Amino acid sequence: MGGKYRITGNKYPKMRRPRRRGRLVVLTVASVVVLGVGGWGTLQLIDVFTGGGRKASAAGDGTDCGIKTKASPSPRAKALPEPRTITVNVLNATTRGGLAKKTADELQKRGFKIGDVGNAPQQYDKKVKGTGLLLGPAAALDTALPVLGTQLPGAERRTEAARKGAAVDLVIGDGFKELAKKPDANRALTKLATPEPAPTSKKGC
């Protein structure tokens, strides 16, 4: 052979294929990734169908994060006096005649004791614009006056510190038409003696 280099002897250099290490590494990494993703997906499927070892909330896990409303314990009935133990003075502060007598007769039919009946004193005469004014001693504020108030809803209530005795006054005002209907007054009296429990709200979680 011509040229600069000659091959002598009976040995020839071996022609080897280039090593493909880079390709093997890539294939190995890809295989690991595929296996890992497949295993993770399998675990997710198992978790979905088995509930992941946790109780489903639909089955009731004992947790309710909503607002719970329940009635508070019923309060004890108030110790209110009965109408028959309350003495009422019926006084007319209007220009209409006969109102005091008519109203006193109706209150008596409903069980109240009647005291004085007549015109209102000068300090109230023609000066009560509402349906009426309920007057009594300080001790009557939470006892006799609320009971009498069931017969004339909307009437103003006042107490007089210097007042003596347990009697109370019903001063008829310009806006007065009549006492509350007896069934309505009886219901109001029952509700006053046994008030309904107030609802209380409690937020869970």
mmCIF file of C-alpha atoms in Angstrom:
data_model
loop_
_atom_site.group_PDB
_atom_site.id
_atom_site.type_symbol
_atom_site.label_atom_id
_atom_site.label_comp_id
_atom_site.label_asym_id
_atom_site.label_seq_id
_atom_site.Cartn_x
_atom_site.Cartn_y
_atom_site.Cartn_z
ATOM 1 C CA MET A 1 0.000 0.000 0.000
ATOM 2 C CA GLY A 2 1.275 3.407 -0.765
ATOM 3 C CA GLY A 3 1.155 6.327 1.488
ATOM 4 C CA LYS A 4 2.865 7.511 4.521
ATOM 5 C CA TYR A 5 1.736 4.689 6.846
ATOM 6 C CA ARG A 6 2.077 0.977 6.358
ATOM 7 C CA ILE A 7 0.573 -1.963 8.169
ATOM 8 C CA THR A 8 3.137 -4.647 8.862
ATOM 9 C CA GLY A 9 2.770 -8.024 10.434
ATOM 10 C CA ASN A 10 -0.309 -10.193 10.747
ATOM 11 C CA LYS A 11 -2.161 -8.158 13.426
ATOM 12 C CA TYR A 12 -4.728 -5.585 12.582
ATOM 13 C CA PRO A 13 -6.238 -2.984 14.876
ATOM 14 C CA LYS A 14 -9.752 -3.915 16.153
ATOM 15 C CA MET A 15 -12.530 -1.601 15.103
ATOM 16 C CA ARG A 16 -14.885 -1.147 18.121
ATOM 17 C CA ARG A 17 -18.277 0.504 18.117
ATOM 18 C CA PRO A 18 -18.429 3.685 20.200
ATOM 19 C CA ARG A 19 -19.840 3.089 23.643
ATOM 20 C CA ARG A 20 -23.375 4.289 24.214
ATOM 21 C CA ARG A 21 -23.166 5.121 27.911
ATOM 22 C CA GLY A 22 -25.109 8.367 27.550
ATOM 23 C CA ARG A 23 -28.071 6.622 25.966
ATOM 24 C CA LEU A 24 -28.134 3.959 28.672
ATOM 25 C CA VAL A 25 -28.183 6.563 31.425
ATOM 26 C CA VAL A 26 -31.112 8.368 29.799
ATOM 27 C CA LEU A 27 -33.054 5.130 29.393
ATOM 28 C CA THR A 28 -32.398 4.173 33.008
ATOM 29 C CA VAL A 29 -33.592 7.528 34.354
ATOM 30 C CA ALA A 30 -36.676 7.446 32.156
ATOM 31 C CA SER A 31 -37.547 3.959 33.377
ATOM 32 C CA VAL A 32 -37.243 5.035 37.006
ATOM 33 C CA VAL A 33 -39.470 8.064 36.387
ATOM 34 C CA VAL A 34 -42.118 5.970 34.621
ATOM 35 C CA LEU A 35 -42.153 3.425 37.441
ATOM 36 C CA GLY A 36 -42.354 6.141 40.064
ATOM 37 C CA VAL A 37 -45.266 7.912 38.368
ATOM 38 C CA GLY A 38 -47.082 4.629 37.850
ATOM 39 C CA GLY A 39 -46.627 3.661 41.499
ATOM 40 C CA TRP A 40 -47.832 7.050 42.707
ATOM 41 C CA GLY A 41 -50.936 6.835 40.495
ATOM 42 C CA THR A 42 -51.681 3.369 41.830
ATOM 43 C CA LEU A 43 -51.466 4.645 45.409
ATOM 44 C CA GLN A 44 -53.836 7.505 44.578
ATOM 45 C CA LEU A 45 -56.387 5.097 43.135
ATOM 46 C CA ILE A 46 -56.147 2.889 46.192
ATOM 47 C CA ASP A 47 -56.581 5.960 48.412
ATOM 48 C CA VAL A 48 -59.694 7.029 46.492
ATOM 49 C CA PHE A 49 -61.414 3.656 46.705
ATOM 50 C CA THR A 50 -60.449 2.868 50.275
ATOM 51 C CA GLY A 51 -60.938 6.344 51.733
ATOM 52 C CA GLY A 52 -57.284 6.668 52.648
ATOM 53 C CA GLY A 53 -57.849 5.106 56.052
ATOM 54 C CA ARG A 54 -59.974 8.096 57.115
ATOM 55 C CA LYS A 55 -63.684 8.089 57.809
ATOM 56 C CA ALA A 56 -65.663 9.976 55.230
ATOM 57 C CA SER A 57 -67.344 13.051 56.530
ATOM 58 C CA ALA A 58 -70.602 11.838 54.966
ATOM 59 C CA ALA A 59 -70.513 8.876 57.323
ATOM 60 C CA GLY A 60 -70.352 11.278 60.217
ATOM 61 C CA ASP A 61 -67.031 12.061 61.799
ATOM 62 C CA GLY A 62 -68.579 13.853 64.728
ATOM 63 C CA THR A 63 -67.579 17.272 63.420
ATOM 64 C CA ASP A 64 -70.166 19.871 62.453
ATOM 65 C CA CYS A 65 -68.757 23.296 61.753
ATOM 66 C CA GLY A 66 -72.123 24.943 61.251
ATOM 67 C CA ILE A 67 -73.848 27.273 63.683
ATOM 68 C CA LYS A 68 -75.973 25.312 66.099
ATOM 69 C CA THR A 69 -79.032 26.959 67.604
ATOM 70 C CA LYS A 70 -80.671 25.593 70.675
ATOM 71 C CA ALA A 71 -83.029 26.939 73.259
ATOM 72 C CA SER A 72 -81.605 27.890 76.591
ATOM 73 C CA PRO A 73 -83.126 26.271 79.676
ATOM 74 C CA SER A 74 -86.557 27.657 80.429
ATOM 75 C CA PRO A 75 -86.327 30.368 83.069
ATOM 76 C CA ARG A 76 -88.257 29.884 86.258
ATOM 77 C CA ALA A 77 -91.695 31.458 86.329
ATOM 78 C CA LYS A 78 -91.775 34.900 87.898
ATOM 79 C CA ALA A 79 -93.560 35.254 91.192
ATOM 80 C CA LEU A 80 -96.156 37.752 89.992
ATOM 81 C CA PRO A 81 -99.184 38.759 92.019
ATOM 82 C CA GLU A 82 -102.594 37.553 90.935
ATOM 83 C CA PRO A 83 -105.101 40.162 89.736
ATOM 84 C CA ARG A 84 -107.291 39.569 92.793
ATOM 85 C CA THR A 85 -104.457 40.785 95.034
ATOM 86 C CA ILE A 86 -103.951 44.053 93.102
ATOM 87 C CA THR A 87 -105.991 47.138 94.006
ATOM 88 C CA VAL A 88 -106.462 49.515 91.074
ATOM 89 C CA ASN A 89 -107.576 53.141 91.235
ATOM 90 C CA VAL A 90 -109.175 54.057 87.892
ATOM 91 C CA LEU A 91 -108.861 57.762 87.064
ATOM 92 C CA ASN A 92 -110.092 59.588 83.971
ATOM 93 C CA ALA A 93 -107.762 62.261 82.548
ATOM 94 C CA THR A 94 -109.860 62.888 79.415
ATOM 95 C CA THR A 95 -112.880 65.087 78.687
ATOM 96 C CA ARG A 96 -115.055 62.030 77.993
ATOM 97 C CA GLY A 97 -117.363 61.223 80.838
ATOM 98 C CA GLY A 98 -118.045 57.764 82.240
ATOM 99 C CA LEU A 99 -114.750 56.177 81.129
ATOM 100 C CA ALA A 100 -113.453 55.578 84.637
ATOM 101 C CA LYS A 101 -116.608 53.776 85.802
ATOM 102 C CA LYS A 102 -116.876 51.645 82.667
ATOM 103 C CA THR A 103 -113.192 50.654 82.783
ATOM 104 C CA ALA A 104 -113.302 49.910 86.510
ATOM 105 C CA ASP A 105 -116.306 47.594 86.029
ATOM 106 C CA GLU A 106 -114.472 45.657 83.315
ATOM 107 C CA LEU A 107 -111.307 45.306 85.424
ATOM 108 C CA GLN A 108 -113.408 44.030 88.299
ATOM 109 C CA LYS A 109 -114.907 41.357 86.038
ATOM 110 C CA ARG A 110 -111.354 40.270 85.220
ATOM 111 C CA GLY A 111 -110.503 39.728 88.855
ATOM 112 C CA PHE A 112 -108.883 43.022 89.933
ATOM 113 C CA LYS A 113 -109.826 44.793 93.111
ATOM 114 C CA ILE A 114 -111.103 48.292 92.503
ATOM 115 C CA GLY A 115 -110.188 51.241 94.730
ATOM 116 C CA ASP A 116 -110.972 54.864 93.875
ATOM 117 C CA VAL A 117 -112.891 55.701 90.696
ATOM 118 C CA GLY A 118 -113.121 59.247 89.368
ATOM 119 C CA ASN A 119 -111.303 62.070 87.652
ATOM 120 C CA ALA A 120 -107.509 62.263 87.533
ATOM 121 C CA PRO A 121 -105.724 64.802 89.771
ATOM 122 C CA GLN A 122 -104.737 68.141 88.276
ATOM 123 C CA GLN A 123 -101.173 67.091 87.546
ATOM 124 C CA TYR A 124 -102.475 64.462 85.073
ATOM 125 C CA ASP A 125 -105.867 65.858 84.014
ATOM 126 C CA LYS A 126 -105.921 66.343 80.217
ATOM 127 C CA LYS A 127 -102.148 65.783 80.123
ATOM 128 C CA VAL A 128 -101.977 62.098 79.250
ATOM 129 C CA LYS A 129 -101.850 61.846 75.461
ATOM 130 C CA GLY A 130 -101.356 58.094 75.120
ATOM 131 C CA THR A 131 -103.746 55.283 75.941
ATOM 132 C CA GLY A 132 -103.033 55.515 79.624
ATOM 133 C CA LEU A 133 -100.571 55.865 82.462
ATOM 134 C CA LEU A 134 -99.908 53.209 85.104
ATOM 135 C CA LEU A 135 -98.640 54.571 88.414
ATOM 136 C CA GLY A 136 -97.474 52.757 91.534
ATOM 137 C CA PRO A 137 -94.864 52.541 94.273
ATOM 138 C CA ALA A 138 -91.324 51.479 93.438
ATOM 139 C CA ALA A 139 -92.075 47.901 94.539
ATOM 140 C CA ALA A 140 -94.809 47.646 91.881
ATOM 141 C CA LEU A 141 -92.462 48.158 88.922
ATOM 142 C CA ASP A 142 -91.801 44.438 88.413
ATOM 143 C CA THR A 143 -94.937 43.099 90.084
ATOM 144 C CA ALA A 144 -98.340 44.820 89.957
ATOM 145 C CA LEU A 145 -97.661 47.214 87.069
ATOM 146 C CA PRO A 146 -96.698 44.509 84.520
ATOM 147 C CA VAL A 147 -99.800 42.500 85.476
ATOM 148 C CA LEU A 148 -102.038 45.532 85.052
ATOM 149 C CA GLY A 149 -100.204 46.365 81.840
ATOM 150 C CA THR A 150 -101.513 43.177 80.201
ATOM 151 C CA GLN A 151 -104.966 44.792 80.275
ATOM 152 C CA LEU A 152 -103.844 47.993 78.553
ATOM 153 C CA PRO A 153 -100.907 47.353 76.186
ATOM 154 C CA GLY A 154 -98.864 50.429 75.347
ATOM 155 C CA ALA A 155 -99.662 52.279 78.545
ATOM 156 C CA GLU A 156 -96.729 54.122 80.109
ATOM 157 C CA ARG A 157 -95.503 52.885 83.486
ATOM 158 C CA ARG A 158 -94.134 55.101 86.216
ATOM 159 C CA THR A 159 -93.259 54.706 89.865
ATOM 160 C CA GLU A 160 -93.354 57.257 92.655
ATOM 161 C CA ALA A 161 -90.705 56.842 95.315
ATOM 162 C CA ALA A 162 -92.696 58.718 97.980
ATOM 163 C CA ARG A 163 -95.901 56.825 97.292
ATOM 164 C CA LYS A 164 -97.326 54.801 100.175
ATOM 165 C CA GLY A 165 -99.409 51.669 100.043
ATOM 166 C CA ALA A 166 -99.545 48.891 97.434
ATOM 167 C CA ALA A 167 -102.432 50.216 95.286
ATOM 168 C CA VAL A 168 -101.720 51.269 91.700
ATOM 169 C CA ASP A 169 -103.412 53.807 89.436
ATOM 170 C CA LEU A 170 -104.692 53.429 85.911
ATOM 171 C CA VAL A 171 -104.954 56.948 84.499
ATOM 172 C CA ILE A 172 -106.990 56.917 81.276
ATOM 173 C CA GLY A 173 -105.417 59.030 78.502
ATOM 174 C CA ASP A 174 -106.723 60.719 75.356
ATOM 175 C CA GLY A 175 -105.679 57.759 73.157
ATOM 176 C CA PHE A 176 -107.743 55.265 75.173
ATOM 177 C CA LYS A 177 -110.442 53.311 73.345
ATOM 178 C CA GLU A 178 -110.922 50.192 75.428
ATOM 179 C CA LEU A 179 -109.042 47.603 77.431
ATOM 180 C CA ALA A 180 -107.395 44.713 75.619
ATOM 181 C CA LYS A 181 -109.745 41.906 74.653
ATOM 182 C CA LYS A 182 -109.984 39.453 77.519
ATOM 183 C CA PRO A 183 -108.510 36.455 75.590
ATOM 184 C CA ASP A 184 -105.566 38.610 74.474
ATOM 185 C CA ALA A 185 -105.034 39.903 78.007
ATOM 186 C CA ASN A 186 -105.110 36.354 79.397
ATOM 187 C CA ARG A 187 -102.513 35.185 76.876
ATOM 188 C CA ALA A 188 -100.300 38.154 77.704
ATOM 189 C CA LEU A 189 -100.605 37.378 81.405
ATOM 190 C CA THR A 190 -99.676 33.720 80.845
ATOM 191 C CA LYS A 191 -96.682 34.678 78.731
ATOM 192 C CA LEU A 192 -95.593 37.174 81.375
ATOM 193 C CA ALA A 193 -95.653 34.502 84.067
ATOM 194 C CA THR A 194 -93.910 31.828 81.962
ATOM 195 C CA PRO A 195 -91.655 33.493 79.388
ATOM 196 C CA GLU A 196 -90.353 31.389 76.504
ATOM 197 C CA PRO A 197 -86.671 30.366 76.603
ATOM 198 C CA ALA A 198 -84.437 32.550 74.471
ATOM 199 C CA PRO A 199 -82.552 30.754 71.654
ATOM 200 C CA THR A 200 -78.763 30.687 71.904
ATOM 201 C CA SER A 201 -76.354 30.205 69.015
ATOM 202 C CA LYS A 202 -73.141 28.216 69.236
ATOM 203 C CA LYS A 203 -70.643 27.979 66.399
ATOM 204 C CA GLY A 204 -68.911 24.643 65.972
ATOM 205 C CA CYS A 205 -65.190 24.115 65.273
#
